[in-house]
DNA sequence: ATGAAAGCGCTAACAT
DNA sequence: ATGTTAGCGCTTTCAT
């Protein structure tokens, strides 16, 4: 491997000049720049990452803490992760993978060994144990998700409160009076995961505001569980005509279950999902949904982090606006013939 | 952050002694060792990763190339990834995430900048473009999957040929005469992904050996596609009584489709899956299956890689044995009343 | 069994 | 606009 010294000799300049040509941190005459660039190309020079990090106190590596906890939906996680890696590369950074089970220890370790410059933390709980650590650690960070107390931290997430509200507003606008929230697996609520709680919050508030009736239930991702949960919901509220689903893996089974129960979508039952657009469009009927823009959030997360590394002070909280797309799964509330016979 | 010099001063020894205590690369008197260890603990010393890498020519970081290509099943990928990270940590290594879309460039980059010591490459195609590069690059590597020409490379994977054989043997042993292989999305075959091709190979060979009739088809992961594919299969072969599935996301829909077509599992149709055990057990009926031991493969991959870094020459190819677990979805071939009426 | 000292390859003052 | 030089914090000879 060629070193910066080799390049300098080849170009007939000082090593520092090569460094400055590469970093652009001071002005270089066009001729010198060209000569150096030619030598770099000729030798196939690539700076040694460790040497650079040691001298500059910057590793150009971000840590990504990926949780793999019970009830999490993996494909969505991976969309975030991919977006983070892709965006990081655009800013000349690489991404180190930290699993959540190494937990707080892992964060401390990578910080103290100066392995990474900053960290992206996913799957934030309302009372996340990593939050105090992050505040103490002097490691620039961005949380994808909001803890209850976000003081001093930079966070970004979809506006889940608004997402739920949009769903309820949409259903209420279509005349639905009794609707349900089919949520994440219960483990997710028990961990007090931010997005699930905030969705529930928004659902409650909107239902109250519209003066309509709202039921909430978690749901495990298995066909049987979906069946049981839907039946339970219909037992509690036979006149249920609308469903908001925040649980990607059960979407398919849910539609099957409704079919097998003889409830047509959207004629008898309107279904709204909070899920990735491609998932919504892959269903039959195509689901009206509020999208989870993982790509956009991951990208913005990296941009916020980079701006912190550049010494800027980005906004502490970024709520990505929720957008509802009406498709084929939601329609006017049915006239409740059923109510007279039930 | 404390440096090795701080620790040395605190313990009253030379920096090199601290280094040797930490690395165990030369013998140290028990007293010195203790004193140094105490100072390390007292100061909370953690070696600077860049300095260490620069001096030792070892970054203690592995790269993991994760593909996110069309048709891939994400949760399985993540199981591999998690196993790799967890195992790497056990050998005091971290893992850098490389997405496949950076492709060969990414491998070259991390190698030339000495960012990583070695690389784990997933989702190998029969004629993988990264294979010649890997051979040229002088970067220790392990492939999870076998290219057609694995000369000079270290590979590991489940024995998919055997996995398919086991499934066919099982069905043939139960008297099934006409069976189908419901495979991955066609994009996966078109890319000539190793595991999909090898499964097909094994299926063909076993079917021929048993002198029974075998149908093969790819299948896209959407309810409608599953329905269409199954109907097509039954049209071609009305007396089909056994199905081997290598396509995790369609397992749920497949069972629904069979139900809606009035085919009971396993009375009318035996279903065998090649998938993770928990997926097989999460279905109703529980699926007879050949497990994909992602955990084990990921772990072994890292161990092989570490042994290479230690200068050993591990076996070039490791085929993890396929194991079939019979559960509730497979049974004796039905007496074909249907054949007389069809 | 331990110390001293020379780098590893780069960046960033500090020159001029 | 460019060169000189002093580190960054560690590992590893080379000494003893």
XYZ file of C-alpha atoms (C1' of nucleotides) in Angstrom:
716
model
C 0.000 0.000 0.000
C 1.253 3.423 -0.903
C 1.587 5.938 1.924
C 1.169 9.659 1.881
C 4.951 9.890 1.791
C 5.087 7.885 -1.417
C 2.568 10.188 -2.993
C 4.446 13.272 -1.820
C 7.710 11.996 -3.275
C 6.024 11.010 -6.515
C 4.482 14.450 -6.861
C 7.538 16.314 -5.604
C 5.716 18.016 -2.739
C 5.537 17.717 1.043
C 3.333 15.135 2.681
C 1.289 17.856 4.288
C 0.505 19.239 0.871
C -0.884 15.905 -0.155
C -2.943 15.884 2.997
C -4.281 19.348 2.283
C -5.079 18.518 -1.306
C -7.108 15.584 -0.096
C -8.892 17.388 2.699
C -9.306 20.722 0.984
C -8.474 22.413 4.273
C -6.245 25.004 2.710
C -5.921 26.481 -0.700
C -3.643 24.786 -3.149
C -2.500 26.081 -6.496
C -4.221 24.391 -9.396
C -0.939 23.002 -10.727
C 0.050 21.428 -7.446
C -3.406 20.047 -6.942
C -3.292 18.410 -10.339
C 0.134 16.966 -9.862
C -0.800 15.531 -6.499
C -4.063 14.171 -7.791
C -2.211 12.487 -10.628
C 0.184 10.852 -8.189
C -2.671 9.718 -5.998
C -4.291 8.081 -8.995
C -1.056 6.651 -10.302
C -0.192 4.994 -7.001
C -3.748 4.080 -6.136
C -3.246 5.805 -2.833
C -5.874 5.494 -0.136
C -5.248 7.044 3.296
C -4.789 4.627 6.154
C -7.884 4.945 8.286
C -6.153 4.312 11.610
C -3.374 6.782 11.014
C -5.858 9.370 9.948
C -8.073 8.742 12.929
C -5.153 8.831 15.311
C -3.897 12.135 14.021
C -7.219 13.826 13.483
C -9.192 12.463 16.397
C -11.894 11.450 13.950
C -12.510 7.864 12.939
C -15.169 8.698 10.365
C -17.167 5.814 11.707
C -20.666 5.989 13.159
C -22.086 3.351 15.447
C -25.559 2.052 14.765
C -27.271 0.430 17.706
C -29.744 -2.025 16.305
C -32.102 -3.628 18.707
C -33.297 -7.098 18.026
C -35.837 -7.313 20.744
C -39.017 -9.289 21.077
C -41.855 -8.123 18.895
C -39.821 -5.849 16.672
C -40.496 -6.045 12.994
C -37.168 -6.811 11.360
C -37.700 -5.589 7.799
C -38.517 -2.093 9.009
C -35.387 -2.077 11.168
C -33.341 -3.069 8.181
C -34.816 -0.274 6.112
C -33.621 2.161 8.736
C -30.241 0.499 8.926
C -29.776 0.537 5.180
C -30.750 4.164 4.953
C -28.280 4.998 7.706
C -25.424 3.166 6.012
C -26.166 4.636 2.624
C -26.438 8.150 3.967
C -23.347 7.762 6.106
C -21.343 6.801 3.044
C -22.457 9.954 1.342
C -20.718 11.873 4.100
C -17.680 9.642 3.889
C -18.486 7.716 7.025
C -18.747 4.019 7.706
C -21.095 2.303 10.096
C -20.233 -0.033 12.922
C -22.951 -2.418 13.986
C -23.752 -2.642 17.677
C -26.395 -5.039 18.855
C -28.596 -3.919 21.675
C -27.685 -6.856 23.835
C -24.244 -5.425 24.331
C -26.313 -2.514 25.544
C -24.901 0.463 27.355
C -21.573 -1.328 27.721
C -21.116 -1.285 23.988
C -21.666 2.435 23.780
C -19.157 3.073 26.507
C -16.655 0.792 24.879
C -16.738 2.301 21.401
C -16.585 5.765 22.843
C -13.666 5.174 25.162
C -11.665 3.388 22.530
C -12.463 6.221 20.113
C -13.734 3.676 17.621
C -16.592 5.875 16.504
C -17.309 9.570 16.278
C -21.008 9.415 16.926
C -23.872 7.029 17.382
C -27.338 6.357 16.005
C -29.614 4.677 18.521
C -32.796 2.928 17.432
C -35.860 1.531 19.189
C -36.101 4.051 21.992
C -38.204 3.344 25.045
C -39.993 6.016 27.047
C -37.664 5.362 29.966
C -34.663 4.173 28.046
C -31.700 3.101 30.133
C -29.324 4.353 27.481
C -30.602 7.906 27.693
C -28.790 8.950 30.881
C -25.654 7.254 29.597
C -25.892 9.087 26.306
C -26.217 12.359 28.154
C -23.141 11.579 30.248
C -21.010 10.084 27.532
C -19.981 13.100 25.472
C -20.530 11.125 22.286
C -22.628 12.910 19.691
C -25.775 10.928 19.176
C -29.106 10.835 17.475
C -32.036 8.814 18.696
C -34.511 7.393 16.245
C -37.458 7.644 18.574
C -38.281 9.927 21.486
C -37.779 9.046 25.127
C -40.124 10.729 27.588
C -37.363 13.052 28.721
C -35.378 14.059 25.681
C -33.622 16.951 27.413
C -30.213 17.528 25.907
C -30.620 14.862 23.231
C -31.282 15.003 19.518
C -34.189 12.857 18.408
C -36.050 12.137 15.231
C -39.056 10.013 14.466
C -42.269 9.831 12.563
C -44.990 11.825 14.281
C -46.854 8.780 15.525
C -49.348 10.786 17.557
C -50.359 12.536 14.390
C -50.283 9.270 12.444
C -52.912 7.820 14.731
C -54.931 11.011 14.633
C -54.949 10.996 10.866
C -56.294 7.467 10.871
C -59.013 8.264 13.360
C -59.920 11.498 11.577
C -60.175 9.609 8.318
C -62.453 6.959 9.767
C -64.545 9.448 11.695
C -64.917 11.490 8.540
C -66.299 8.409 6.835
C -68.898 8.094 9.552
C -67.369 5.329 11.616
C -68.497 5.395 15.225
C -66.754 2.376 16.690
C -63.192 1.651 15.778
C -60.296 -0.386 17.063
C -56.533 -0.036 17.296
C -54.841 -3.327 16.557
C -51.415 -2.648 17.975
C -47.974 -4.145 18.302
C -47.234 -7.287 20.279
C -47.707 -6.667 23.990
C -43.978 -6.994 24.668
C -43.486 -3.755 22.771
C -45.921 -1.888 25.028
C -44.467 -3.482 28.107
C -41.038 -2.212 27.188
C -42.750 1.156 26.817
C -41.469 1.572 23.327
C -42.010 5.147 22.309
C -43.712 4.782 18.956
C -46.302 2.299 20.171
C -47.245 4.430 23.147
C -47.426 7.607 21.159
C -49.678 5.995 18.587
C -51.995 4.833 21.334
C -51.963 8.324 22.804
C -52.902 9.892 19.504
C -55.610 7.305 18.975
C -57.171 8.011 22.362
C -57.064 11.747 21.959
C -58.589 11.673 18.494
C -61.292 9.223 19.446
C -62.230 11.418 22.389
C -62.209 14.541 20.262
C -64.581 12.959 17.761
C -66.752 11.559 20.502
C -66.572 8.104 19.020
C -65.845 4.785 20.582
C -62.323 3.350 20.458
C -60.979 -0.031 21.477
C -57.302 -0.865 21.813
C -55.536 -4.169 21.871
C -52.047 -5.506 21.323
C -51.666 -8.435 18.982
C -49.061 -11.153 18.583
C -47.808 -11.964 15.092
C -49.394 -15.366 14.525
C -52.443 -16.297 12.540
C -54.175 -17.788 15.554
C -53.471 -14.762 17.703
C -54.900 -12.469 15.059
C -58.013 -14.580 14.829
C -58.439 -14.612 18.595
C -57.808 -10.906 18.915
C -60.239 -9.926 16.179
C -62.907 -12.197 17.606
C -62.363 -10.715 21.029
C -62.651 -7.219 19.574
C -65.904 -8.105 17.814
C -67.271 -9.697 20.930
C -66.600 -6.548 22.914
C -67.885 -4.342 20.154
C -70.030 -6.101 17.563
C -70.651 -2.847 15.740
C -66.971 -2.245 15.074
C -66.551 -0.934 11.539
C -63.034 0.417 11.461
C -59.606 -0.892 12.342
C -56.268 0.865 12.632
C -53.359 -1.590 12.443
C -49.879 -0.862 13.698
C -48.285 -4.259 13.264
C -46.849 -5.113 9.891
C -46.565 -8.879 10.090
C -50.204 -9.361 11.007
C -51.567 -7.384 8.101
C -51.801 -10.391 5.814
C -53.348 -12.655 8.434
C -55.747 -9.904 9.479
C -57.170 -9.601 5.997
C -57.537 -13.383 5.837
C -59.266 -13.471 9.177
C -61.714 -10.761 8.188
C -62.429 -12.635 4.983
C -63.014 -15.866 6.838
C -65.349 -14.055 9.213
C -67.319 -12.810 6.266
C -66.406 -9.171 6.775
C -65.686 -7.515 3.483
C -63.055 -4.780 3.315
C -63.999 -1.975 3.046
C -67.764 -2.601 2.770
C -68.170 -4.081 6.256
C -64.884 -3.091 7.779
C -62.482 -0.294 6.969
C -58.825 -1.063 7.600
C -56.092 1.519 7.968
C -52.481 0.578 8.466
C -49.446 2.375 9.795
C -46.785 0.688 7.707
C -44.377 1.012 4.833
C -46.014 2.071 1.580
C -44.932 -0.995 -0.353
C -46.509 -3.243 2.259
C -49.771 -1.318 2.016
C -49.757 -1.558 -1.748
C -48.921 -5.239 -1.713
C -52.194 -6.152 -0.020
C -55.599 -6.874 -1.547
C -57.405 -4.624 -1.280
C -54.634 -2.049 -1.274
C -54.518 -0.563 2.166
C -55.173 3.010 3.070
C -52.201 3.826 5.244
C -49.921 6.225 6.988
C -46.432 5.521 5.665
C -43.379 4.880 7.790
C -40.712 6.674 5.771
C -37.763 4.686 7.055
C -35.528 5.831 4.261
C -36.189 9.486 4.934
C -35.849 9.179 8.681
C -32.610 7.245 8.473
C -31.175 9.744 6.077
C -32.192 12.735 8.137
C -30.814 11.064 11.235
C -27.396 10.834 9.635
C -27.580 14.392 8.399
C -28.404 15.657 11.858
C -25.526 13.680 13.278
C -23.066 14.938 10.709
C -24.140 18.477 11.395
C -23.423 17.906 15.083
C -19.989 16.595 14.195
C -19.484 19.777 12.236
C -20.107 21.723 15.398
C -23.598 22.842 14.560
C -26.515 22.553 16.936
C -29.391 21.013 15.019
C -32.931 21.083 16.380
C -33.318 18.825 19.402
C -36.434 17.169 18.097
C -37.511 16.417 14.557
C -40.963 15.010 13.979
C -41.360 13.736 10.465
C -44.894 14.634 9.369
C -47.322 11.767 9.046
C -49.060 11.437 5.711
C -52.167 9.375 5.104
C -52.770 7.863 1.708
C -56.328 6.691 1.149
C -56.437 3.525 -0.906
C -59.024 0.791 -1.281
C -59.369 -0.522 2.244
C -61.328 2.327 3.765
C -64.793 3.500 2.946
C -67.988 4.889 4.395
C -69.247 3.275 7.567
C -71.833 0.627 6.743
C -75.459 1.123 7.727
C -75.586 -1.071 10.758
C -78.209 -3.633 9.836
C -76.215 -5.928 11.994
C -77.041 -3.876 15.068
C -80.688 -4.785 14.905
C -80.063 -8.490 14.576
C -77.118 -8.771 16.966
C -9.277 9.567 28.426
C -6.292 7.923 30.062
C -3.479 6.806 27.798
C -1.121 3.914 28.182
C 1.450 6.404 29.431
C -0.843 7.470 32.249
C -1.298 3.886 33.279
C 2.435 3.230 33.111
C 3.193 6.221 35.311
C 0.456 5.286 37.754
C 1.813 1.761 38.050
C 5.446 2.794 37.995
C 6.341 0.722 34.947
C 7.142 1.336 31.294
C 4.400 1.769 28.746
C 5.541 -1.337 26.976
C 4.989 -3.325 30.134
C 1.406 -2.153 30.265
C 1.012 -3.159 26.665
C 2.394 -6.607 27.367
C 0.221 -7.067 30.420
C -2.791 -6.294 28.301
C -1.839 -8.443 25.344
C -0.252 -11.282 27.260
C 2.453 -11.444 24.617
C 5.259 -11.884 27.058
C 5.572 -13.121 30.590
C 5.086 -10.644 33.366
C 5.726 -11.176 37.045
C 2.570 -11.621 39.053
C 3.291 -8.500 41.118
C 3.748 -6.283 38.095
C 0.718 -7.714 36.430
C -1.382 -6.964 39.478
C -0.085 -3.453 39.871
C -0.714 -2.676 36.241
C -4.151 -4.204 36.316
C -4.993 -2.105 39.351
C -3.887 1.045 37.561
C -5.887 0.106 34.480
C -8.962 -0.298 36.625
C -8.287 2.808 38.670
C -7.938 5.006 35.605
C -10.608 3.248 33.602
C -8.083 2.842 30.834
C -9.195 1.610 27.446
C -6.700 1.406 24.591
C -7.273 3.789 21.724
C -8.413 1.677 18.810
C -6.752 3.761 16.108
C -3.390 3.903 17.815
C -3.493 0.213 18.403
C -4.490 -0.504 14.844
C -1.816 1.789 13.475
C 0.932 0.173 15.491
C -0.206 -3.402 15.206
C -1.582 -3.453 11.695
C -4.761 -4.968 13.055
C -7.993 -3.010 13.393
C -9.894 -5.761 15.145
C -12.816 -4.967 12.918
C -14.534 -7.344 10.520
C -16.614 -6.185 7.603
C -19.990 -7.775 7.034
C -21.357 -7.447 3.538
C -25.101 -7.612 3.815
C -27.033 -7.834 0.636
C -30.406 -6.254 0.446
C -31.384 -7.530 -2.887
C -34.725 -8.275 -4.408
C -36.428 -11.352 -3.066
C -34.201 -11.817 -0.049
C -35.889 -12.633 3.183
C -34.762 -9.996 5.649
C -35.330 -11.686 9.004
C -33.056 -14.558 8.066
C -30.354 -12.130 6.959
C -30.611 -10.393 10.287
C -30.238 -13.645 12.144
C -26.984 -14.206 10.333
C -25.877 -10.661 10.965
C -26.660 -10.834 14.644
C -24.840 -14.106 15.027
C -21.826 -12.640 13.264
C -21.748 -9.565 15.496
C -22.220 -11.552 18.674
C -19.539 -14.056 17.756
C -17.149 -11.357 16.611
C -17.441 -9.654 19.971
C -16.454 -12.873 21.659
C -13.176 -12.660 19.803
C -12.802 -9.006 20.635
C -13.735 -7.808 17.182
C -16.286 -5.307 15.992
C -18.307 -5.424 12.816
C -18.534 -2.824 10.103
C -21.650 -2.901 7.976
C -21.218 -2.821 4.218
C -24.255 -2.835 2.006
C -24.060 -4.801 -1.178
C -24.866 -1.820 -3.315
C -21.470 -0.378 -2.577
C -20.429 -3.726 -3.961
C -16.895 -4.623 -4.876
C -15.867 -0.994 -4.437
C -16.657 -1.172 -0.771
C -14.480 -4.208 -0.269
C -11.597 -2.562 -2.012
C -12.040 0.586 -0.016
C -12.085 -0.973 3.439
C -9.136 -3.129 2.556
C -6.965 -0.388 1.162
C -7.686 1.933 4.021
C -6.960 -0.910 6.436
C -10.321 -0.317 8.068
C -10.972 -4.008 8.563
C -8.909 -7.135 9.027
C -11.241 -9.522 7.280
C -14.640 -9.783 5.702
C -17.776 -11.895 5.876
C -19.671 -11.973 2.599
C -23.289 -13.079 2.443
C -25.712 -14.003 -0.327
C -23.277 -15.605 -2.720
C -24.225 -16.172 -6.320
C -22.928 -19.059 -8.409
C -20.987 -16.607 -10.553
C -20.442 -13.922 -7.984
C -18.620 -10.842 -9.206
C -16.997 -10.420 -5.826
C -15.307 -13.799 -5.960
C -12.425 -12.881 -8.287
C -11.958 -9.657 -6.359
C -11.823 -11.527 -3.085
C -9.204 -13.823 -4.509
C -7.119 -10.883 -5.669
C -7.582 -8.673 -2.674
C -5.434 -10.330 -0.022
C -8.125 -9.720 2.566
C -9.013 -12.772 4.631
C -12.606 -13.624 3.920
C -15.356 -16.104 4.520
C -18.307 -16.564 2.232
C -21.643 -17.586 3.629
C -22.704 -19.540 0.578
C -20.760 -21.337 -2.147
C -19.954 -19.902 -5.544
C -19.585 -22.411 -8.334
C -15.834 -22.021 -8.311
C -14.751 -21.739 -4.697
C -11.074 -22.333 -5.458
C -8.901 -20.564 -2.921
C -11.819 -19.291 -0.862
C -13.252 -20.307 2.464
C -16.985 -20.958 2.368
C -19.664 -22.141 4.734
C -23.328 -22.822 4.284
C -26.129 -25.156 5.086
C -26.016 -28.253 2.903
C -28.965 -27.220 0.783
C -28.604 -30.123 -1.630
C -29.000 -32.454 1.291
C -31.806 -30.329 2.725
C -33.837 -30.829 -0.418
C -32.974 -34.517 -0.510
C -34.143 -34.974 3.035
C -37.459 -33.398 2.170
C -37.943 -35.557 -0.892
C -36.844 -38.692 0.944
C -39.309 -37.916 3.701
C -42.185 -37.440 1.309
C -41.251 -40.427 -0.829
C -41.031 -42.525 2.303
C -44.592 -41.509 3.110
C -45.712 -42.750 -0.269
C -45.984 -39.453 -2.128
C -45.577 -39.853 -5.871
C -46.080 -36.321 -7.130
C -44.537 -33.449 -5.304
C -43.655 -29.830 -5.899
C -40.876 -27.443 -4.936
C -42.277 -24.031 -4.169
C -39.134 -21.969 -4.380
C -37.832 -18.465 -3.861
C -38.915 -15.492 -5.922
C -37.673 -15.807 -9.481
C -35.254 -12.905 -9.044
C -33.262 -15.091 -6.673
C -32.877 -17.815 -9.305
C -32.105 -15.303 -11.985
C -29.260 -13.938 -9.918
C -28.154 -17.557 -9.659
C -28.081 -17.394 -5.910
C -26.264 -20.456 -4.646
C -28.641 -21.766 -2.042
C -31.683 -21.657 -4.278
C -29.931 -23.449 -7.103
C -28.457 -26.102 -4.870
C -31.815 -26.811 -3.326
C -33.297 -27.267 -6.748
C -30.415 -29.536 -7.699
C -30.955 -31.694 -4.646
C -34.672 -31.799 -5.308
C -34.185 -32.963 -8.877
C -31.651 -35.600 -7.975
C -33.750 -37.032 -5.169
C -36.935 -37.051 -7.206
C -35.124 -38.911 -9.980
C -33.610 -41.357 -7.551
C -37.006 -42.191 -6.109
C -38.546 -42.382 -9.531
C -41.284 -39.978 -8.537
C -42.635 -36.920 -10.228
C -41.354 -33.479 -9.244
C -42.521 -30.027 -10.234
C -40.595 -26.845 -9.564
C -41.702 -23.252 -9.510
C -40.513 -19.966 -8.117
C -43.014 -17.905 -6.171
C -43.303 -14.226 -5.354
C -44.117 -13.213 -1.785
C -47.669 -11.947 -2.180
C -50.922 -13.630 -1.330
C -52.172 -13.422 -4.881
C -48.964 -14.817 -6.312
C -49.122 -17.756 -3.951
C -52.679 -18.436 -4.945
C -51.845 -18.255 -8.628
C -48.761 -20.418 -8.264
C -50.513 -23.123 -6.296
C -53.403 -23.186 -8.729
C -50.979 -23.450 -11.611
C -49.194 -26.295 -9.871
C -52.466 -28.154 -9.315
C -53.533 -27.583 -12.841
C -50.304 -29.109 -14.121
C -50.437 -31.904 -11.616
C -53.847 -32.456 -10.024
C -52.560 -35.407 -8.065
C -49.928 -33.384 -6.274
C -49.808 -34.467 -2.626
C -46.582 -32.991 -1.326
C -44.986 -29.578 -1.299
C -41.501 -28.471 -0.347
C -41.341 -24.745 0.399
C -38.195 -22.678 0.360
C -39.631 -19.223 0.780
C -40.310 -18.044 4.309
C -42.668 -15.154 3.723
C -45.107 -17.213 1.688
C -45.522 -19.926 4.287
C -48.448 -18.231 5.995
C -50.229 -17.364 2.757
C -49.584 -20.855 1.400
C -51.370 -22.482 4.303
C -54.256 -20.061 3.859
C -54.446 -20.797 0.167
C -54.481 -24.536 0.717
C -57.226 -24.081 3.291
C -59.277 -21.968 0.951
C -58.829 -24.585 -1.762
C -60.162 -27.180 0.617
C -56.908 -29.085 0.874
C -56.252 -30.168 4.405
C -52.681 -30.310 5.694
C -51.460 -32.983 6.019
C -54.420 -35.174 5.074
C -54.670 -33.989 1.482
C -51.345 -32.207 1.142
C -48.087 -32.656 2.983
C -46.031 -29.497 3.390
C -42.341 -29.394 4.196
C -40.476 -26.158 4.697
C -36.848 -25.167 4.587
C -36.899 -22.391 7.129
C -35.974 -21.307 10.630
C -37.299 -23.584 13.335
C -39.309 -20.898 15.090
C -41.106 -20.077 11.855
C -41.972 -23.737 11.355
C -43.278 -24.009 14.883
C -45.270 -20.817 14.627
C -47.550 -22.227 11.913
C -50.722 -24.263 12.242
C -50.267 -27.073 11.740
C -46.661 -26.965 12.906
C -44.510 -27.526 9.882
C -42.192 -30.404 9.289
C -39.031 -28.659 8.246
C -35.334 -28.580 7.589
C -33.948 -25.846 9.804
C -31.743 -22.995 8.633
C -29.364 -22.690 11.565
C -28.415 -19.063 10.995
C -27.011 -18.684 14.472
C -24.701 -21.643 14.082
C -23.558 -20.721 10.605
C -22.848 -17.121 11.551
C -20.892 -18.200 14.556
C -18.849 -20.769 12.675
C -18.180 -18.241 9.946
C -16.593 -15.899 12.447
C -14.606 -18.686 14.016
C -13.229 -19.725 10.654
C -12.295 -16.143 9.932
C -10.577 -15.641 13.253
C -8.608 -18.808 12.723
C -7.446 -17.436 9.391
C -6.387 -14.223 11.079
C -4.421 -16.353 13.484
C -2.527 -17.763 10.550
C -4.265 -21.096 10.446
C -5.667 -22.634 7.296
C -9.176 -23.797 8.058
C -11.046 -26.152 5.714
C -11.970 -24.450 2.459
C -15.554 -25.618 2.547
C -17.838 -26.261 5.481
C -21.251 -27.739 4.808
C -23.458 -27.534 7.854
C -25.483 -30.758 7.950
C -29.169 -30.437 7.147
C -31.554 -31.832 9.731
C -35.192 -32.596 9.104
C -37.670 -32.363 11.939
C -40.977 -34.050 11.266
C -43.876 -32.134 12.738
C -47.562 -32.038 11.974
C -47.639 -30.889 8.364
C -46.492 -34.089 6.709
C -48.212 -37.445 6.594
C -48.886 -40.455 4.441
C -49.869 -39.813 0.868
C -53.655 -39.813 0.536
C -55.385 -42.557 -1.457
C -56.055 -40.698 -4.623
C -59.860 -40.765 -4.877
C -59.433 -37.446 -6.562
C -57.655 -39.033 -9.509
C -60.745 -40.918 -10.606
C -63.000 -37.894 -10.494
C -60.548 -35.305 -11.843
C 11.282 -9.979 33.600
C 11.360 -5.235 32.248
C 12.740 -0.696 29.872
C 13.957 2.452 26.088
C 13.085 3.917 21.782
C 11.780 3.613 17.096
C 8.212 3.732 14.329
C 3.025 2.850 12.388
C 0.902 6.899 8.580
C -1.302 10.686 9.079
C -2.870 15.781 10.484
C -2.255 20.305 12.040
C 0.081 23.746 14.075
C 3.923 26.628 13.029
C 6.833 28.334 9.999
C 8.056 31.195 5.721
C 0.846 28.764 -1.471
C 3.821 25.354 0.416
C 7.315 23.051 3.557
C 8.920 21.449 8.289
C 7.997 19.294 12.286
C 5.846 17.642 16.264
C 2.866 14.742 17.816
C -1.643 11.276 17.923
C -1.275 6.491 21.407
C 0.028 2.380 20.719
C 3.123 -2.092 19.581
C 7.322 -4.178 19.045
C 11.964 -4.658 18.282
C 16.227 -4.281 20.629
C 18.632 -4.011 24.875
C 19.773 -5.460 29.374
